[in-house]
Coordinates of C-alpha atoms and ligand atoms in Angstrom, one line a residue:
X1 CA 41.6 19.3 15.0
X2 CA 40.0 19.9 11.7
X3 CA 39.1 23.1 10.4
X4 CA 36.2 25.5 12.1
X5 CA 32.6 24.4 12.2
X6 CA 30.5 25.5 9.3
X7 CA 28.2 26.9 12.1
X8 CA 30.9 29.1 13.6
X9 CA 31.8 30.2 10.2
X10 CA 34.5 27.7 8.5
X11 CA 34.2 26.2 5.4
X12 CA 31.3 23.6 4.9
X13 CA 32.5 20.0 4.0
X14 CA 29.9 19.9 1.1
X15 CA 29.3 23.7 -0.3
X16 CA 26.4 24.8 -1.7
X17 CA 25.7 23.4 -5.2
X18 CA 28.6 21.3 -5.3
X19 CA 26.8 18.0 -5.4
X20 CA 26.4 16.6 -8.4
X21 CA 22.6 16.4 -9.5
X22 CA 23.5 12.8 -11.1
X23 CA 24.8 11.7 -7.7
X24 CA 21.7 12.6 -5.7
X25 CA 18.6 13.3 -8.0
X26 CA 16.0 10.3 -7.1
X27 CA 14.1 8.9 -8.9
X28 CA 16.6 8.1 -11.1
X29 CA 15.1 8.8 -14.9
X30 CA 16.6 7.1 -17.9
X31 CA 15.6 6.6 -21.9
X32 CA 13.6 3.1 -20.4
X33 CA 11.4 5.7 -18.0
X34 CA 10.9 8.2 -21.1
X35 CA 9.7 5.1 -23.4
X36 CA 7.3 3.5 -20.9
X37 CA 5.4 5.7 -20.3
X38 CA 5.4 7.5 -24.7
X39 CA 4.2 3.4 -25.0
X40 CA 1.6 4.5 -22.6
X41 CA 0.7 7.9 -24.6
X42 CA 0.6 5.7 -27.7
X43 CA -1.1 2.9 -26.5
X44 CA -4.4 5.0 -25.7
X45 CA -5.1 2.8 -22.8
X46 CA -4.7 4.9 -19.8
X47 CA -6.8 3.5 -17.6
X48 CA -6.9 0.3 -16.0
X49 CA -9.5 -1.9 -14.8
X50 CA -9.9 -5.0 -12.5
X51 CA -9.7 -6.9 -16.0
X52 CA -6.3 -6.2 -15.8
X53 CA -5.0 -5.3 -19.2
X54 CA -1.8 -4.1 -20.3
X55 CA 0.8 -2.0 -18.3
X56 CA -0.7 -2.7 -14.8
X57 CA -1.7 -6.5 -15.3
X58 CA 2.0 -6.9 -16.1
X59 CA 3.6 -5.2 -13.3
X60 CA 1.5 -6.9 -11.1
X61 CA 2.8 -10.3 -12.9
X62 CA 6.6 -9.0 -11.8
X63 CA 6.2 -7.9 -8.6
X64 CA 4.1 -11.2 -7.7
X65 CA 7.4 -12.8 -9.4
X66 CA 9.7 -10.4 -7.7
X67 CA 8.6 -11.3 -4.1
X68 CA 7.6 -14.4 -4.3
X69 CA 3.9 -13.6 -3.9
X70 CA 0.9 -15.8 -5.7
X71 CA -0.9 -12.5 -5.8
X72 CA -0.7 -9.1 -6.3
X73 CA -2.8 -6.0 -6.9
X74 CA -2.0 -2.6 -7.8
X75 CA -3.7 0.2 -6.3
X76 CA -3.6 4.1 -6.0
X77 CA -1.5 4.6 -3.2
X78 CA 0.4 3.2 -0.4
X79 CA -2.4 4.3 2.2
X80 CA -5.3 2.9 0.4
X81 CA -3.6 -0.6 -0.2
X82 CA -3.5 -0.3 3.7
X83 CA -7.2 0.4 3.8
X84 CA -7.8 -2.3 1.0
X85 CA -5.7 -4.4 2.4
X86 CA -7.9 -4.5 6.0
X87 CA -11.0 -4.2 4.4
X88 CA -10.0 -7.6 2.4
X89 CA -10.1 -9.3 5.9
X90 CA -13.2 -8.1 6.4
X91 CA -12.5 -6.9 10.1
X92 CA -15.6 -5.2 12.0
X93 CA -15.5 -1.8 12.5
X94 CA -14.8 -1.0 16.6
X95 CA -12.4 -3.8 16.2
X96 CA -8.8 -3.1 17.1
X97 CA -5.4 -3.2 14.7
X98 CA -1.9 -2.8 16.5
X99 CA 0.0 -0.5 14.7
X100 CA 3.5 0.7 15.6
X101 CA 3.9 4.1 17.6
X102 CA 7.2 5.1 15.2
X103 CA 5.8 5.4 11.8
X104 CA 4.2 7.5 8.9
X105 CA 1.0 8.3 9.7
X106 CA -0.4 6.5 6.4
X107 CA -0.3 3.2 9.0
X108 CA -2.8 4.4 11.2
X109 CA -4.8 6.5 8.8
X110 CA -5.7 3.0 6.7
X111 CA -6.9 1.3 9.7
X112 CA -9.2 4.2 10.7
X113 CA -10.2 5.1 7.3
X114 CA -11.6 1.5 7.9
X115 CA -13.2 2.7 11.3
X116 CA -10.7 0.4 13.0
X117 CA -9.3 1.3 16.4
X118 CA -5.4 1.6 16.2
X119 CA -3.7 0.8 19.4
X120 CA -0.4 1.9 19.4
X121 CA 2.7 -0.2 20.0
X122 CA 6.3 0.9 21.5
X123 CA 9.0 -0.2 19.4
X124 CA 12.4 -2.0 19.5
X125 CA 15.2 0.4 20.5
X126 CA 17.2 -1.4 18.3
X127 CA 15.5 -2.4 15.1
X128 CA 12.9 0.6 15.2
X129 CA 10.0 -2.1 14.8
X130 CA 7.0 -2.7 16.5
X131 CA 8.3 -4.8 19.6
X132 CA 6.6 -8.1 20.0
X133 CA 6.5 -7.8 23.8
X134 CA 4.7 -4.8 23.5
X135 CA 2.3 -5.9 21.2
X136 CA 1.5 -8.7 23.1
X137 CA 1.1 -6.8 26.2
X138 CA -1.5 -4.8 24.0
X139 CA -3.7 -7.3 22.8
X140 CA -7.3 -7.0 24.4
X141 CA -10.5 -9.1 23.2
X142 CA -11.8 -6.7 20.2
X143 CA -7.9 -7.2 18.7
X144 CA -8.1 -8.5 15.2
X145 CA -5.0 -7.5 13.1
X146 CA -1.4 -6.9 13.5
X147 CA -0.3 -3.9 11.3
X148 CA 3.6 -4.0 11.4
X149 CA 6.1 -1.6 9.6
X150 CA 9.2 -2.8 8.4
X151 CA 10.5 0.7 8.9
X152 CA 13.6 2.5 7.0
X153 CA 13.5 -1.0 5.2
X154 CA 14.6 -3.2 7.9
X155 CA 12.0 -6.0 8.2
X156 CA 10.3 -6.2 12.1
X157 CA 10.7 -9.5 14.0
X158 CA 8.4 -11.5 11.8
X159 CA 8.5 -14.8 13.9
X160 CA 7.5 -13.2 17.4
X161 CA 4.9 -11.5 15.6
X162 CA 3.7 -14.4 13.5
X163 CA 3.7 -16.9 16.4
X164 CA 1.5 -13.8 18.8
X165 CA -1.0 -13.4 15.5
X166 CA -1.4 -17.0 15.2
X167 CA -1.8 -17.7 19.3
X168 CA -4.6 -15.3 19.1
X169 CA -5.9 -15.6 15.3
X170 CA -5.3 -12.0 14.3
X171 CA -4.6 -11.1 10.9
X172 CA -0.8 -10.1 10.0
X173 CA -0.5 -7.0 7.6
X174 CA 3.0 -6.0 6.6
X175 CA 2.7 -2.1 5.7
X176 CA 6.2 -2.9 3.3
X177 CA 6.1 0.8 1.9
X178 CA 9.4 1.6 2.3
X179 CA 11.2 -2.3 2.6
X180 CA 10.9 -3.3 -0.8
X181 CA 13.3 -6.1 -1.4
X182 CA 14.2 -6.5 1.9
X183 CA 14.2 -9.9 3.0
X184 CA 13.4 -12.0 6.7
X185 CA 15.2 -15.3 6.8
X186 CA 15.7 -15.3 3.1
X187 CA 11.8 -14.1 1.8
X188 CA 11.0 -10.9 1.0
X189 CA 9.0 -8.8 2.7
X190 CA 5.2 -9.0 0.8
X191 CA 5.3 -12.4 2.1
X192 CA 6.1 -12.4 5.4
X193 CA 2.5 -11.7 7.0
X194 CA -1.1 -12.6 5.2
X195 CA -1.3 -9.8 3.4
X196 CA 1.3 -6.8 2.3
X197 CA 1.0 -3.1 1.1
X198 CA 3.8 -1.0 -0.4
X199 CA 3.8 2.5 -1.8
X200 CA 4.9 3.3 -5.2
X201 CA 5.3 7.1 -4.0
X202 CA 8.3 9.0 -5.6
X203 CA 10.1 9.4 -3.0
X204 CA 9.9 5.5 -2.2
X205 CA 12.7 2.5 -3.2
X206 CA 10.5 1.6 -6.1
X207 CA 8.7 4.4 -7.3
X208 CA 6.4 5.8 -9.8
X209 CA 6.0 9.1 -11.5
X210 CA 3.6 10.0 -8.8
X211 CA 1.6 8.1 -6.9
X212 CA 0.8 4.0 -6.6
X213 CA 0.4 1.1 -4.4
X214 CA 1.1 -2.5 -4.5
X215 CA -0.6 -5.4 -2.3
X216 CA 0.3 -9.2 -1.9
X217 CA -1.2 -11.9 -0.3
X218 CA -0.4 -15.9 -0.9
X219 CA -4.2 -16.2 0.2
X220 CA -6.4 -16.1 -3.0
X221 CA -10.1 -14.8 -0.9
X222 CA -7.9 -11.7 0.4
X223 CA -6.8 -11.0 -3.2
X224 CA -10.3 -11.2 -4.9
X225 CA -11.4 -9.0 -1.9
X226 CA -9.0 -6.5 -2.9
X227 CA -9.2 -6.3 -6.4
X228 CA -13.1 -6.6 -6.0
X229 CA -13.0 -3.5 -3.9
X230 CA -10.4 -1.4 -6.5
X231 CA -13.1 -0.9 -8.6
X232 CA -16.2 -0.1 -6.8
X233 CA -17.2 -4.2 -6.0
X234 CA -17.0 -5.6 -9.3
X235 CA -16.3 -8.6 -10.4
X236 CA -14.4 -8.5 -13.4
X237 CA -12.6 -11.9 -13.0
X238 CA -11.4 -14.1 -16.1
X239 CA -12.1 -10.7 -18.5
X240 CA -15.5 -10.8 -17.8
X241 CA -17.2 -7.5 -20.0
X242 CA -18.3 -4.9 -17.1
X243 CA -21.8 -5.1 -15.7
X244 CA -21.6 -2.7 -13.3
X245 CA -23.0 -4.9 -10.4
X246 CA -21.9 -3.5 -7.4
X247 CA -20.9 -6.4 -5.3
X248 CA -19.7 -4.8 -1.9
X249 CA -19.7 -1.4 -0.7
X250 CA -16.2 -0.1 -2.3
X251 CA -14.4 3.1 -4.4
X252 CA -12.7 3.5 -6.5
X253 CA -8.7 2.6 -5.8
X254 CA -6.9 1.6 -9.4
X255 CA -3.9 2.3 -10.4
X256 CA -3.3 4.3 -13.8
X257 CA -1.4 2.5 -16.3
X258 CA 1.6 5.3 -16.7
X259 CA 2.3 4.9 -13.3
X260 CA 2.7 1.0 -13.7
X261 CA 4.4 1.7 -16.9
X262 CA 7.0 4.0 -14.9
X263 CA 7.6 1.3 -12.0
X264 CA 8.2 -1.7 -14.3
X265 CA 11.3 0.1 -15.7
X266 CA 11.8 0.8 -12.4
X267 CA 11.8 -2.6 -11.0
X268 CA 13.8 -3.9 -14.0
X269 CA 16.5 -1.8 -12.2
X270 CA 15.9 -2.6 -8.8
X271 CA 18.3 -5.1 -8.3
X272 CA 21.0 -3.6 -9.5
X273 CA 20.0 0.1 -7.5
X274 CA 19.3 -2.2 -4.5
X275 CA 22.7 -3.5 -4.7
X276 CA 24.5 -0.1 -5.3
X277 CA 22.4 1.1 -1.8
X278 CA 23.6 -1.4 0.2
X279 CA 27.6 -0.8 -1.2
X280 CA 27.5 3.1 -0.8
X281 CA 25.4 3.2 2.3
X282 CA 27.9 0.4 4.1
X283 CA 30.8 2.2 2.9
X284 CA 29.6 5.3 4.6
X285 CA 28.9 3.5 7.9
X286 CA 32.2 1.7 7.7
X287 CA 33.6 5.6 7.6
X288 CA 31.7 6.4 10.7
X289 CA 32.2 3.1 12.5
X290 CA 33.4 3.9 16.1
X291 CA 32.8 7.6 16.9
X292 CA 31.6 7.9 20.2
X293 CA 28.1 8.2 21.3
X294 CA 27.2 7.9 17.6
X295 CA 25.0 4.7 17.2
X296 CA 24.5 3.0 13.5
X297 CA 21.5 1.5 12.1
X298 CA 22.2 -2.3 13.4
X299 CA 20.7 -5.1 10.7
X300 CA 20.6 -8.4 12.7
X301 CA 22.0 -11.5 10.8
X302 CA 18.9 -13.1 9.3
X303 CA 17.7 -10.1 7.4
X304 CA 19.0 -7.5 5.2
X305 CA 18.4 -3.9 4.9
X306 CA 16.7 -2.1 1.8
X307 CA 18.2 1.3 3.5
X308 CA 15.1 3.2 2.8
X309 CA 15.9 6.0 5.3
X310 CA 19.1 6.3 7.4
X311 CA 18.8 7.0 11.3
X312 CA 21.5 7.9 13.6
X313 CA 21.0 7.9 17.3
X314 CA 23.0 10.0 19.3
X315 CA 24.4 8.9 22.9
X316 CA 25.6 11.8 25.1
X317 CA 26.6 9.2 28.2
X318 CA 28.7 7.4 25.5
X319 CA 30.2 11.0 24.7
X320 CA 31.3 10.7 28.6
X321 CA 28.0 13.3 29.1
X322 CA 25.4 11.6 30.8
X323 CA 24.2 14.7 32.4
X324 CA 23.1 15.9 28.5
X325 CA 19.7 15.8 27.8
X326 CA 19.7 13.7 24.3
X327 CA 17.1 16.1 22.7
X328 CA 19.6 18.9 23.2
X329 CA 22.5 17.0 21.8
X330 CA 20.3 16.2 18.8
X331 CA 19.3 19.9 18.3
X332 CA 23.0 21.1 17.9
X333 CA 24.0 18.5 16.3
X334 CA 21.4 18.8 13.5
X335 CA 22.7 22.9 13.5
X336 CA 26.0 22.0 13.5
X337 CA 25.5 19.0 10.4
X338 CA 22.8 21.1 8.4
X339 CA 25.5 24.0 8.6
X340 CA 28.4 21.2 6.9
X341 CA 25.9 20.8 4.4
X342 CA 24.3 17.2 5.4
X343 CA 20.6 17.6 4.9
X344 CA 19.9 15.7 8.1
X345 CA 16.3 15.8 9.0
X346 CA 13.9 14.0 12.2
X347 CA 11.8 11.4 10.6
X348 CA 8.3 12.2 13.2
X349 CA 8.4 15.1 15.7
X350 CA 5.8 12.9 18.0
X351 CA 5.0 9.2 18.3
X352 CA 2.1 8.4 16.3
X353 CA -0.7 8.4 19.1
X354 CA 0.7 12.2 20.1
X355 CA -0.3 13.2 16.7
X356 CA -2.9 16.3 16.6
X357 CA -5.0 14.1 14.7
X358 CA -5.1 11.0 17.0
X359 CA -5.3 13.0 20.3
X360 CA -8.6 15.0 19.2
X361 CA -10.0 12.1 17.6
X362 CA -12.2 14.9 15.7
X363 CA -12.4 13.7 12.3
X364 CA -14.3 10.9 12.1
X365 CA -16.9 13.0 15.2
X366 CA -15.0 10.7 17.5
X367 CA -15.3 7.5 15.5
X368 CA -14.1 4.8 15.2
X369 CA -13.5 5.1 18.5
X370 CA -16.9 5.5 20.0
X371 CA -17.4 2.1 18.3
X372 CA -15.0 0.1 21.2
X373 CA -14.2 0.3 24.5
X374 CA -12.0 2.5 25.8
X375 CA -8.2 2.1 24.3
X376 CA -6.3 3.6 26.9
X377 CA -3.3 6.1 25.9
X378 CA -0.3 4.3 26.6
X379 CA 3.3 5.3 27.5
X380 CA 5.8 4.6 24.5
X381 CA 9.1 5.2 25.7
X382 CA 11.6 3.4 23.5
X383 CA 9.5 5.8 20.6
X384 CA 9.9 8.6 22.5
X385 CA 13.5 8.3 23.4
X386 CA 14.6 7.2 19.5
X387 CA 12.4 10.4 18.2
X388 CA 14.2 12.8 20.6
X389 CA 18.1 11.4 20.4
X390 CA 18.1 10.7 16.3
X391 CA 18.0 11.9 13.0
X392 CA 17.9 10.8 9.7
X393 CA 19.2 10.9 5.9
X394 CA 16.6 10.7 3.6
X395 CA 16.7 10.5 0.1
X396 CA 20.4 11.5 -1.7
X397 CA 21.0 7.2 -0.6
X398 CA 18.7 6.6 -3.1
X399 CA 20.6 7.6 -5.9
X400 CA 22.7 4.4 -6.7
X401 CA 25.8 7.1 -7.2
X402 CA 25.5 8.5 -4.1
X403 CA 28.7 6.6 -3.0
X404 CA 31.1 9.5 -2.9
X405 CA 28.5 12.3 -1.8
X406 CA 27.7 9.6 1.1
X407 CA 31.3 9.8 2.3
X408 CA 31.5 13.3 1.9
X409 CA 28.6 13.5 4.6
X410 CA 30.4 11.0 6.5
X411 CA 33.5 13.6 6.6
X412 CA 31.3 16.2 7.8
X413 CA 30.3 14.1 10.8
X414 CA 33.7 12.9 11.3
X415 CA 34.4 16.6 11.9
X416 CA 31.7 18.3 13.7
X417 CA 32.8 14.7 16.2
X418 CA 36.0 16.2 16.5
X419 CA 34.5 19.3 17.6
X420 CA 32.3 17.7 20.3
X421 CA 34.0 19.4 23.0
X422 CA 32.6 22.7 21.5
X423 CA 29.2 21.7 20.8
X424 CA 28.3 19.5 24.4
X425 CA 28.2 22.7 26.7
X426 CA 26.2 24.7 24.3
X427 CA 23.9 21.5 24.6
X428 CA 24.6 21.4 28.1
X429 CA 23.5 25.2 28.5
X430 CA 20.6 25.3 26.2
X431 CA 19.2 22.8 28.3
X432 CA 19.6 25.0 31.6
X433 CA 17.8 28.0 29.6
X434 CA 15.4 26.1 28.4
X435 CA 14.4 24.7 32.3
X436 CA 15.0 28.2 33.8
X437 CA 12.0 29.3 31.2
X438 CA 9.9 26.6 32.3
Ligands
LIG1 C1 4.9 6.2 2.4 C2 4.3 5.3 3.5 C3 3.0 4.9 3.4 C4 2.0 5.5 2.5 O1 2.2 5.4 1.2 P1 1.6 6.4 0.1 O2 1.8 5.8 -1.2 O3 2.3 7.7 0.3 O4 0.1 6.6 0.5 C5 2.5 4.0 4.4 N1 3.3 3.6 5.3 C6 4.6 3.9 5.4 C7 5.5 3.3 6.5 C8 5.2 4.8 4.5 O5 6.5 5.2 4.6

């Protein structure tokens, strides 16, 4: 038996200010970041336009290259390439987009910022990702798009959900924000679906001092619809001067040029950080490999991980206690790994549709709802189950020298295992209180 839970006052596995900053800091800033973005100061050009000069044009270039993509556009933000992204395709608003119930919010948000209907979808309970049975169960007539998530960075089933799109023409948007580089039978995600968004946000695999977006598409209308609608619906193709002829009804959604600056000496790294990721992050599951009741992150054989986020699912009737309610496990077991010093953390308290936001349906005075039929609340199980018996690591992975902070965590959870037998009754009895208060 190792020594005393953190919790019950031992000593934590990782004190307090005895990580490294260098290990964990993310994003990762070096002399190439600093110079970007003084070329940027110097340049005077801060601004870019659907012309596409300078800083922005370029990174477009390499992330087209980097994917495999014949187009890309860079935008503000990860939502709005979502919103861009749907408004490309033109869909009618009323009309309905499947969107999975475990995700950010930002996946729903763009398809109602559109005043399209999103109809929520239960997920895999193994890959996390929209499950295609359940999306094809939720198709009705006023369907039009498929909004998938390749969430934590593992990319969804893409041929169940490119074969349902195609059997009932609905457009396939991959919201790629946090998969970038991940690939599906050997592509990358951006090019999986007819069009892709990703999110250049900080805290993102490739990100930018602040804020930014990136959309691909191999389909040439969808990419002239987007950039057309970055920049209030003009056309500025083949460096046309700007006649500010508004086109179609649009904002204004470019990206600035230090923030592209930023992410190209990001992305020049990428591979290399990409590859450090995968080494530390399958060391660390290597070190937790066959602990009871503890279920890894599975990646299935034709795809490969860009370990965005981290989730660990906990099984109590694998522990030997099936009488344990999993959300009580969870709850100790976050105490007990918080107190070793693992910043553990859920990733969404709710499914999607059980969000304040979606159940009021206030914002929008009940549109774009009041547009369709009725879209019945549906039951999301697998989504419910994963929320309540999981948690996550965030972040500190990032870092591509995270390697020996990730096994440190991984010694903390080897230990509070080995204290199981402590922690199951108080899991066991804080579920009794809990019921006796009901
Ligand atoms: C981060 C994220 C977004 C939104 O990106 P922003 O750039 O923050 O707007 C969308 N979808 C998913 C799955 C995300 O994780």
């Amino acid at each position: 038996m190792s020594d005393k839970l953190a919790m019950f006052g031992g000593t934590r596995v990782i004190g307090k200010g005895s990580v490294p900053p260098e290990q964990i800091r993310w994003p990762v800033i070096t002399d190439a970041e600093h110079e970007a973005t003084r070329r940027v100061l110097d340049s005077g050009q801060f601004t870019s336009n659907s012309t596409g000069g300078g800083e922005v044009a370029a990174l477009e270039a390499e992330w087209a290259e980097f994917v495999g993509a014949p187009h890309c556009a860079a935008v503000v933000n990860g939502t709005a390439a979502i919103e861009l992204a749907l408004a490309a395709a033109g869909i009618e608003p009323g009309a309905e987009v499947l969107v999975p119930a475990l995700s950010f919010i930002a996946s729903a948000v763009g398809a109602v910022q559109r005043m399209l209907v999103p109809v929520f979808v239960d997920i895999d309970p193994v890959t996390y990702n929209m499950s295609p049975e359940a999306a094809a169960a939720a198709i009705t007539p006023r369907t039009r798009a498929i909004l998938v998530v390749h969430l934590h960075g593992l990319p969804a089933d893409m041929t169940a959900l490119r074969a349902l799109a195609d059997r009932h023409d609905l457009l396939l948007v991959e919201d790629a924000a946090q998969s970038h580089g991940a690939t599906y039978q050997g592509r990358r995600t951006g090019t999986l679906g007819d069009i892709a968004t990703f999110s250049l946000n900080v805290v993102k695999n490739l990100p930018t001092c602040g804020e930014g977006g990136l959309i691909t598409t191999a389909d040439p209308d969808l990419h002239h619809n987007v950039v057309l609608r970055r920049q209030f619906g003009e056309d500025l193709r083949g460096g046309r001067e700007r006649d500010y002829v508004s086109r179609v009804l649009a904002g204004n959604a470019k990206l600035s040029a230090i923030q592209a600056a930023f992410t190209r000496a990001q992305l020049a790294r990428l591979p290399e950080y990409d590859a450090a990721r995968k080494r530390n992050v399958e060391a660390m599951l290597a070190a937790l490999a066959e602990l009871p009741g503890l279920v890894l992150p599975e990646v299935p054989a034709d795809r490969t991980h860009a370990w965005h986020i981290l989730r660990f699912r906990f099984d109590p009737a694998a522990m030997g206690h099936p009488d344990v309610r999993p959300g009580a496990l969870r709850a100790i077991l976050h105490r007990a790994l918080r107190a070793e010093g693992v910043p553990v953390q859920p990733y969404q308290l709710v499914p999607l549709p059980m969000q304040e936001a979606f159940r009021t349906r206030a914002g929008f005075g009940g549109y774009p709802w009041k547009l369709g039929g009725d879209v019945r609340d549906g039951e999301y199980p697998e989504t419910t189950a994963v929320i309540e018996s999981s948690l996550t690591l965030q972040r500190w992975h990032l870092n591509p020298n995270s390697g020996p902070v990730l096994l440190r965590c991984a010694e903390a959870v080897r230990k509070v295992w080995d204290h199981l037998d402590t922690l199951i009754p108080i899991a066991r009895s804080a579920d009794h209180q809990s019921k006796a208060a009901v």
